[in-house]
mmCIF file of C-alpha atoms and ligand atoms in Angstrom:
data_model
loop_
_atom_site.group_PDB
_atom_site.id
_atom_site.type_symbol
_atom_site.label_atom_id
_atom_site.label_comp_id
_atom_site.label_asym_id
_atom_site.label_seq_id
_atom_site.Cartn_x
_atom_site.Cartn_y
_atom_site.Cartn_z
ATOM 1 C CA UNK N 278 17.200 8.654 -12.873
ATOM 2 C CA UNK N 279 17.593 5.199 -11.297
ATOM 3 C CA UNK N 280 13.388 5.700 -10.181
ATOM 4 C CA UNK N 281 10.901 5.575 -12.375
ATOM 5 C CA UNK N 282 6.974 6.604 -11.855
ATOM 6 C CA UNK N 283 5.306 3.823 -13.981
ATOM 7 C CA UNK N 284 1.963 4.490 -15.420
ATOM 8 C CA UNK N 285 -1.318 2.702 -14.011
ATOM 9 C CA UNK N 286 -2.392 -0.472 -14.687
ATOM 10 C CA UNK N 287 -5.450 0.981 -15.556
ATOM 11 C CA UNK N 288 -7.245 4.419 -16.670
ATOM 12 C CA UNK N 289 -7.305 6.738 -14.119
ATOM 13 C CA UNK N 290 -11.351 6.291 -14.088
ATOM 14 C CA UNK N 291 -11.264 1.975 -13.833
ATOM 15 C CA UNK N 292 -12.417 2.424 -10.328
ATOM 16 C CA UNK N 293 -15.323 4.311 -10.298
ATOM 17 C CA UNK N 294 -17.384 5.186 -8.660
ATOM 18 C CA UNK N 295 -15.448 4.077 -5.285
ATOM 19 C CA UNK N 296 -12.272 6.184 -6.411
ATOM 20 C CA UNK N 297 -12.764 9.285 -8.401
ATOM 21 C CA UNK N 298 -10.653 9.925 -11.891
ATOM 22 C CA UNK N 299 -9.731 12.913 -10.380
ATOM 23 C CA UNK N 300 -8.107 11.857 -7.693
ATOM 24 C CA UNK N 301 -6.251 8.714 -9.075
ATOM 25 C CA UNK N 302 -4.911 11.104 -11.165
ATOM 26 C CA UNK N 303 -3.682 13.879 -8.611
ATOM 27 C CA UNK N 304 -2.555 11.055 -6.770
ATOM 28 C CA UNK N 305 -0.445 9.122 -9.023
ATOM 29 C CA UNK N 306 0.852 11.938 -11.018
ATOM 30 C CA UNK N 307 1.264 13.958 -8.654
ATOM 31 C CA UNK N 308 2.035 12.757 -5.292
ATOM 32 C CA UNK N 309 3.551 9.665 -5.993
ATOM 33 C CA UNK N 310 5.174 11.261 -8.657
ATOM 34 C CA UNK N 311 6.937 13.530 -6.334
ATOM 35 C CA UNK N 312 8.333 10.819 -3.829
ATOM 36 C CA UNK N 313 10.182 9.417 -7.027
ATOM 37 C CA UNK N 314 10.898 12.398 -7.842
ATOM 38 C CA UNK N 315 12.335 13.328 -4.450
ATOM 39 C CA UNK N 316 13.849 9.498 -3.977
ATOM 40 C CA UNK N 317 15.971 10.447 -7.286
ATOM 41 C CA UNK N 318 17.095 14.051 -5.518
ATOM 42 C CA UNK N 319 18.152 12.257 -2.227
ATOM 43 C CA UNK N 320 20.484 9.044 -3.958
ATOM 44 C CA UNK N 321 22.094 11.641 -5.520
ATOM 45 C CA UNK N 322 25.979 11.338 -4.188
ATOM 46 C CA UNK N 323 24.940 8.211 -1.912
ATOM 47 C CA UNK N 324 26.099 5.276 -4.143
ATOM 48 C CA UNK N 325 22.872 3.701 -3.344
ATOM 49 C CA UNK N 326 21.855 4.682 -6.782
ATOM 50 C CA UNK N 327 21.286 1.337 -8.364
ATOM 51 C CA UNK N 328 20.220 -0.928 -4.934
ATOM 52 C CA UNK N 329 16.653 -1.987 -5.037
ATOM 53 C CA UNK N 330 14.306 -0.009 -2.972
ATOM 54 C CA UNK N 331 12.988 -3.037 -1.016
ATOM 55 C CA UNK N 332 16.744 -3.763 -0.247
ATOM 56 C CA UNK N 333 17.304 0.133 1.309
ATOM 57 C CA UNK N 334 14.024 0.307 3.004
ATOM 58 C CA UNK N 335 14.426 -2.944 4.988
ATOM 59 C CA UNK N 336 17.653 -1.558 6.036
ATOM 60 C CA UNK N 337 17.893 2.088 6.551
ATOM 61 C CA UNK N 338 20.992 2.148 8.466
ATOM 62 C CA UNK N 339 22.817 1.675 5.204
ATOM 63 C CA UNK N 340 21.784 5.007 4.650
ATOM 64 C CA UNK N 341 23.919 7.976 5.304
ATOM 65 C CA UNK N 342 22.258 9.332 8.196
ATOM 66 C CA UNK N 343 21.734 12.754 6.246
ATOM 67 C CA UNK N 344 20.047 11.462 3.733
ATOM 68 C CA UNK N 345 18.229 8.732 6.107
ATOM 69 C CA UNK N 346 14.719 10.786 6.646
ATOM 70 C CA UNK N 347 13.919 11.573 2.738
ATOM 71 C CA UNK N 348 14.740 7.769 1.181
ATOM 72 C CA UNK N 349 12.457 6.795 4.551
ATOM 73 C CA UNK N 350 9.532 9.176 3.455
ATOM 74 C CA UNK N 351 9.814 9.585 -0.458
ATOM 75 C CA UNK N 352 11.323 5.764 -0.796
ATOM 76 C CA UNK N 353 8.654 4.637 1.179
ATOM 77 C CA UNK N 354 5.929 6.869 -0.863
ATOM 78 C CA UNK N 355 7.083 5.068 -4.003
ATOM 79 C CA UNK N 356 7.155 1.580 -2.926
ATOM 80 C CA UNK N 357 3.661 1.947 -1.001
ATOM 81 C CA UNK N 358 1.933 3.876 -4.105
ATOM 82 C CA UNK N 359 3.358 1.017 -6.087
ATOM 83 C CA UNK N 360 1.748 -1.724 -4.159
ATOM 84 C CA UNK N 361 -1.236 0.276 -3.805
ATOM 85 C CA UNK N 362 -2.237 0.289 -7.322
ATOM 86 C CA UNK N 363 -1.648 -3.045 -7.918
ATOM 87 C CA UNK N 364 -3.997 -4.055 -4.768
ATOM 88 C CA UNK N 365 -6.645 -2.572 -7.449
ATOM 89 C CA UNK N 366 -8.647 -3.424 -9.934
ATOM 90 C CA UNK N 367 -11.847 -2.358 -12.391
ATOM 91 C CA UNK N 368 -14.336 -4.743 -11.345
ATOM 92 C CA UNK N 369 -12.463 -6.613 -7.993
ATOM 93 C CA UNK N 370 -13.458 -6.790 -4.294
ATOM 94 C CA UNK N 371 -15.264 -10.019 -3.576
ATOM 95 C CA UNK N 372 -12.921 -12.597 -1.577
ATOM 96 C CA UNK N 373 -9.572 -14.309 -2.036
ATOM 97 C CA UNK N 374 -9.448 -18.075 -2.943
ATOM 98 C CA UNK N 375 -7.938 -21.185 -1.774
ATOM 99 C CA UNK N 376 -4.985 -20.761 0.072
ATOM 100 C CA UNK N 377 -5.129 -17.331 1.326
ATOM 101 C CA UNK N 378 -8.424 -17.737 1.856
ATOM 102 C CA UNK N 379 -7.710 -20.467 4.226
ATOM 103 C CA UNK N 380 -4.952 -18.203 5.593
ATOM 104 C CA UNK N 381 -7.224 -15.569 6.729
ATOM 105 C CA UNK N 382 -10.038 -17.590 7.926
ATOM 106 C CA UNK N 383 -7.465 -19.721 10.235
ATOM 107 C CA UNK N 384 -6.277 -16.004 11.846
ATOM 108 C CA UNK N 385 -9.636 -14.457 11.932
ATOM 109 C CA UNK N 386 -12.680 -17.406 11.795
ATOM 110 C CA UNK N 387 -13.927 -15.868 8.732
ATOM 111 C CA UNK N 388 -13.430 -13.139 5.874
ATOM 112 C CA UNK N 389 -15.763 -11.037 7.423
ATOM 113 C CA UNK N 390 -14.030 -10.613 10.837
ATOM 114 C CA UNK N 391 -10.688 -9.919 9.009
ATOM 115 C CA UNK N 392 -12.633 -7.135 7.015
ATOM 116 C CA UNK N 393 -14.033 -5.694 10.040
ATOM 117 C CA UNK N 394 -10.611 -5.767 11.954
ATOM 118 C CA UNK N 395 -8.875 -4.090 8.811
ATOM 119 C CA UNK N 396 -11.212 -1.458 8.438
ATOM 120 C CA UNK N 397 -10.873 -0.445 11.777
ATOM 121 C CA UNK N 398 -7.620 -0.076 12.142
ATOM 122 C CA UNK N 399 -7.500 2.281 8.405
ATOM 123 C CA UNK N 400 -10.699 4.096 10.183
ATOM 124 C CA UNK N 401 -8.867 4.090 13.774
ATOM 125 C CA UNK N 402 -5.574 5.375 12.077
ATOM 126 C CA UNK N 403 -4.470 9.262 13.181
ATOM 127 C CA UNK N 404 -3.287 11.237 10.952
ATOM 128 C CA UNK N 405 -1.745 10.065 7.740
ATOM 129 C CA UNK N 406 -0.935 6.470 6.922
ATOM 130 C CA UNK N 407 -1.483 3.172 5.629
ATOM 131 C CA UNK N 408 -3.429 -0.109 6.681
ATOM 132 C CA UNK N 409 -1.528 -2.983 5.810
ATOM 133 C CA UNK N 410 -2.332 -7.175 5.452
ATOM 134 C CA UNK N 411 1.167 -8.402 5.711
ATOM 135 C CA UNK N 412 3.208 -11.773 6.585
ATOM 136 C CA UNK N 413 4.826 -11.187 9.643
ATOM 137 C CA UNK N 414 8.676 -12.485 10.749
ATOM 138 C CA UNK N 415 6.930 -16.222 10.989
ATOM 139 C CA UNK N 416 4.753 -16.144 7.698
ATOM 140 C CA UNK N 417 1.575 -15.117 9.006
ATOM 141 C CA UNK N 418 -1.076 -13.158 8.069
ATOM 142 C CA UNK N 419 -1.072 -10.026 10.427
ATOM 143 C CA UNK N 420 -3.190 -6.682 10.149
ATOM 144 C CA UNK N 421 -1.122 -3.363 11.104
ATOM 145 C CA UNK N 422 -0.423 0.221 10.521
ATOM 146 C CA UNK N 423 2.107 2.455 9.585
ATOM 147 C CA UNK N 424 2.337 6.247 9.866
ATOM 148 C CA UNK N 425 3.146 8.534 7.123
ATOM 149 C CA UNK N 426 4.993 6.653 4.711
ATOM 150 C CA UNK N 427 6.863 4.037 7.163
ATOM 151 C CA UNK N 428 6.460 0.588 5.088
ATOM 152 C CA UNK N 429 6.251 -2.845 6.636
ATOM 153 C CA UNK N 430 9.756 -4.172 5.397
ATOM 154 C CA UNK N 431 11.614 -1.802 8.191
ATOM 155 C CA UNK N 432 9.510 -4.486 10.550
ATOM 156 C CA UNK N 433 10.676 -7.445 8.292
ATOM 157 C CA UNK N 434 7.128 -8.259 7.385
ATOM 158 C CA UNK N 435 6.558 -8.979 3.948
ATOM 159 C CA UNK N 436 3.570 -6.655 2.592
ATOM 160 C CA UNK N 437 0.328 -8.131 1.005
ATOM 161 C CA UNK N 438 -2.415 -5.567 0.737
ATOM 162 C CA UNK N 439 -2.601 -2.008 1.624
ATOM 163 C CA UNK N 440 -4.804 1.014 1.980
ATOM 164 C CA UNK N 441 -3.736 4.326 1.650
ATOM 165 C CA UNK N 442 -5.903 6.462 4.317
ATOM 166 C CA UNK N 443 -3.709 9.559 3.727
ATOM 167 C CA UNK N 444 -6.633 12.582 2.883
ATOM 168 C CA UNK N 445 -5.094 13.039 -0.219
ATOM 169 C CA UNK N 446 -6.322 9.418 -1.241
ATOM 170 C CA UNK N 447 -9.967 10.277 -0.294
ATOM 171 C CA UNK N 448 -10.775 13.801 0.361
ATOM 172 C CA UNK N 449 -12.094 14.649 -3.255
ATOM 173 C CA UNK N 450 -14.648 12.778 -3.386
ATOM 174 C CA UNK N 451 -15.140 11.570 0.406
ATOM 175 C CA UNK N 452 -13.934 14.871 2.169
ATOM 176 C CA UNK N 453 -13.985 13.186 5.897
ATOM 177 C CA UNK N 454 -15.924 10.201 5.304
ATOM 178 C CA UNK N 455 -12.823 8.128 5.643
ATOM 179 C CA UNK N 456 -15.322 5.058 6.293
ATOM 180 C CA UNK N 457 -17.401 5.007 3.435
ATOM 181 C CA UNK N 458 -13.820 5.058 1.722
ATOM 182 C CA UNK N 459 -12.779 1.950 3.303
ATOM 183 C CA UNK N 460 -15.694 0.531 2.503
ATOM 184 C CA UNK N 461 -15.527 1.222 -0.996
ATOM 185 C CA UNK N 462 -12.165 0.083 -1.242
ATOM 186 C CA UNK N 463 -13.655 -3.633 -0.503
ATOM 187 C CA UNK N 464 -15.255 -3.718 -3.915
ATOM 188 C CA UNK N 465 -11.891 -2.825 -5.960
ATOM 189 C CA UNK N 466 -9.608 -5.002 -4.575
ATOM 190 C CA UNK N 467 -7.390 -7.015 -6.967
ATOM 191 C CA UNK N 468 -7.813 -10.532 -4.991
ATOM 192 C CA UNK N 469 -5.984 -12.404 -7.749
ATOM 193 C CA UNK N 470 -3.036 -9.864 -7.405
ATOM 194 C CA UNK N 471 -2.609 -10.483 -3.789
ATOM 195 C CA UNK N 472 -2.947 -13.929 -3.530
ATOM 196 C CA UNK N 473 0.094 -13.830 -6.217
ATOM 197 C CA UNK N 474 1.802 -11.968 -3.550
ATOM 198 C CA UNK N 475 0.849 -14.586 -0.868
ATOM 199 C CA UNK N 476 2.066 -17.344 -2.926
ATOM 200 C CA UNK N 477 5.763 -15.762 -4.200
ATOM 201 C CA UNK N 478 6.105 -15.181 0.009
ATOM 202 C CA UNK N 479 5.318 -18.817 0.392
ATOM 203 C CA UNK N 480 7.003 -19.980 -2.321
ATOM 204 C CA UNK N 481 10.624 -17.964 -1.002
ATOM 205 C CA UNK N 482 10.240 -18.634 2.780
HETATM 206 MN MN1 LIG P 763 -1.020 8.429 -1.220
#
């Protein structure tokens, strides 16, 4: 199978007490592991087999169109899981450094305005979906949303950090306290990872 579910890049329980063993592992084993799972099903017969995800999500219409609505949702699933694990870590949160830092601070005045306009729009999201920090088509920092599992490459952006404010990603422990979540989330985020991320973007455009 051309998709692989890797493991965590850290025990399920790293993140405690903001997010629950439990549900790291429900959620990576099991839901994410079914959108690979599912991915693998629908390439099956499409010759798209062995082109990079990022390269078939930015572009759907090199999809066949039968086959277009399952690499959408379960491709989608695998790349955002992906990128939300790594936006993780035991012992992160605090505040990005240097450049990005700079980066969101000329967008937003100050880290604490771009936290307060991120967390609403993961609390002011309906339904199921993701909050996203992204580049957008000129390189800057821009804060949007995506239903279900839409990603931000079908807009061209270039993803930084995410949230995952789907109830499976929160309802354990948080049942519908989706704020408290988001606020939690702030203390596990894997700053050095995404300024990484900020700097390949940079470093390609
Ligand atoms: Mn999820």
């Amino acid at each position: 199978m051309p998709h692989v579910l890797t493991d965590l890049p850290y025990d399920f329980s790293a993140l405690e007490p903001y997010i629950d063993a439990k549900t790291m592992q429900i959620h990576h084993d099991m839901h994410h592991g079914t959108y690979v799972k599912k991915l693998n099903e629908a390439l099956i017969g499409t010759g798209l087999e062995e082109t990079p995800l990022e390269e078939l999500l930015r572009d759907l219409s090199k999809v066949p169109e039968e086959k277009r609505t399952a690499i959408k949702n379960h491709g989608g699933g695998h790349f955002n899981h992906t990128l939300f694990w790594g936006s993780m870590m035991r012992n992160g949160g605090g505040m990005p450094s240097n450049e990005l830092k700079s980066a969101l601070e000329d967008k937003w005045s100050s880290f604490e305005t771009f936290r307060k306009e991120f967390s609403d729009a993961a609390a002011t999201l309906f339904g199921s979906g993701w909050a996203w920090l992204s580049l957008d088509t000129n390189g800057q920092p821009i804060i949007h949303k995506t239903p279900n599992q839409d990603t931000p490459l079908a807009q061209n952006f270039t993803p930084l950090l995410c949230l995952d404010v789907w109830e499976h990603a929160y309802y354990l422990h948080y049942q519908n306290r989706r704020p408290q979540y988001i606020d939690a989330f702030f203390n596990i985020i894997n700053w050095p990872e995404i300024e990484k991320r900020y700097k390949e973007s940079r470093n390609r455009a």
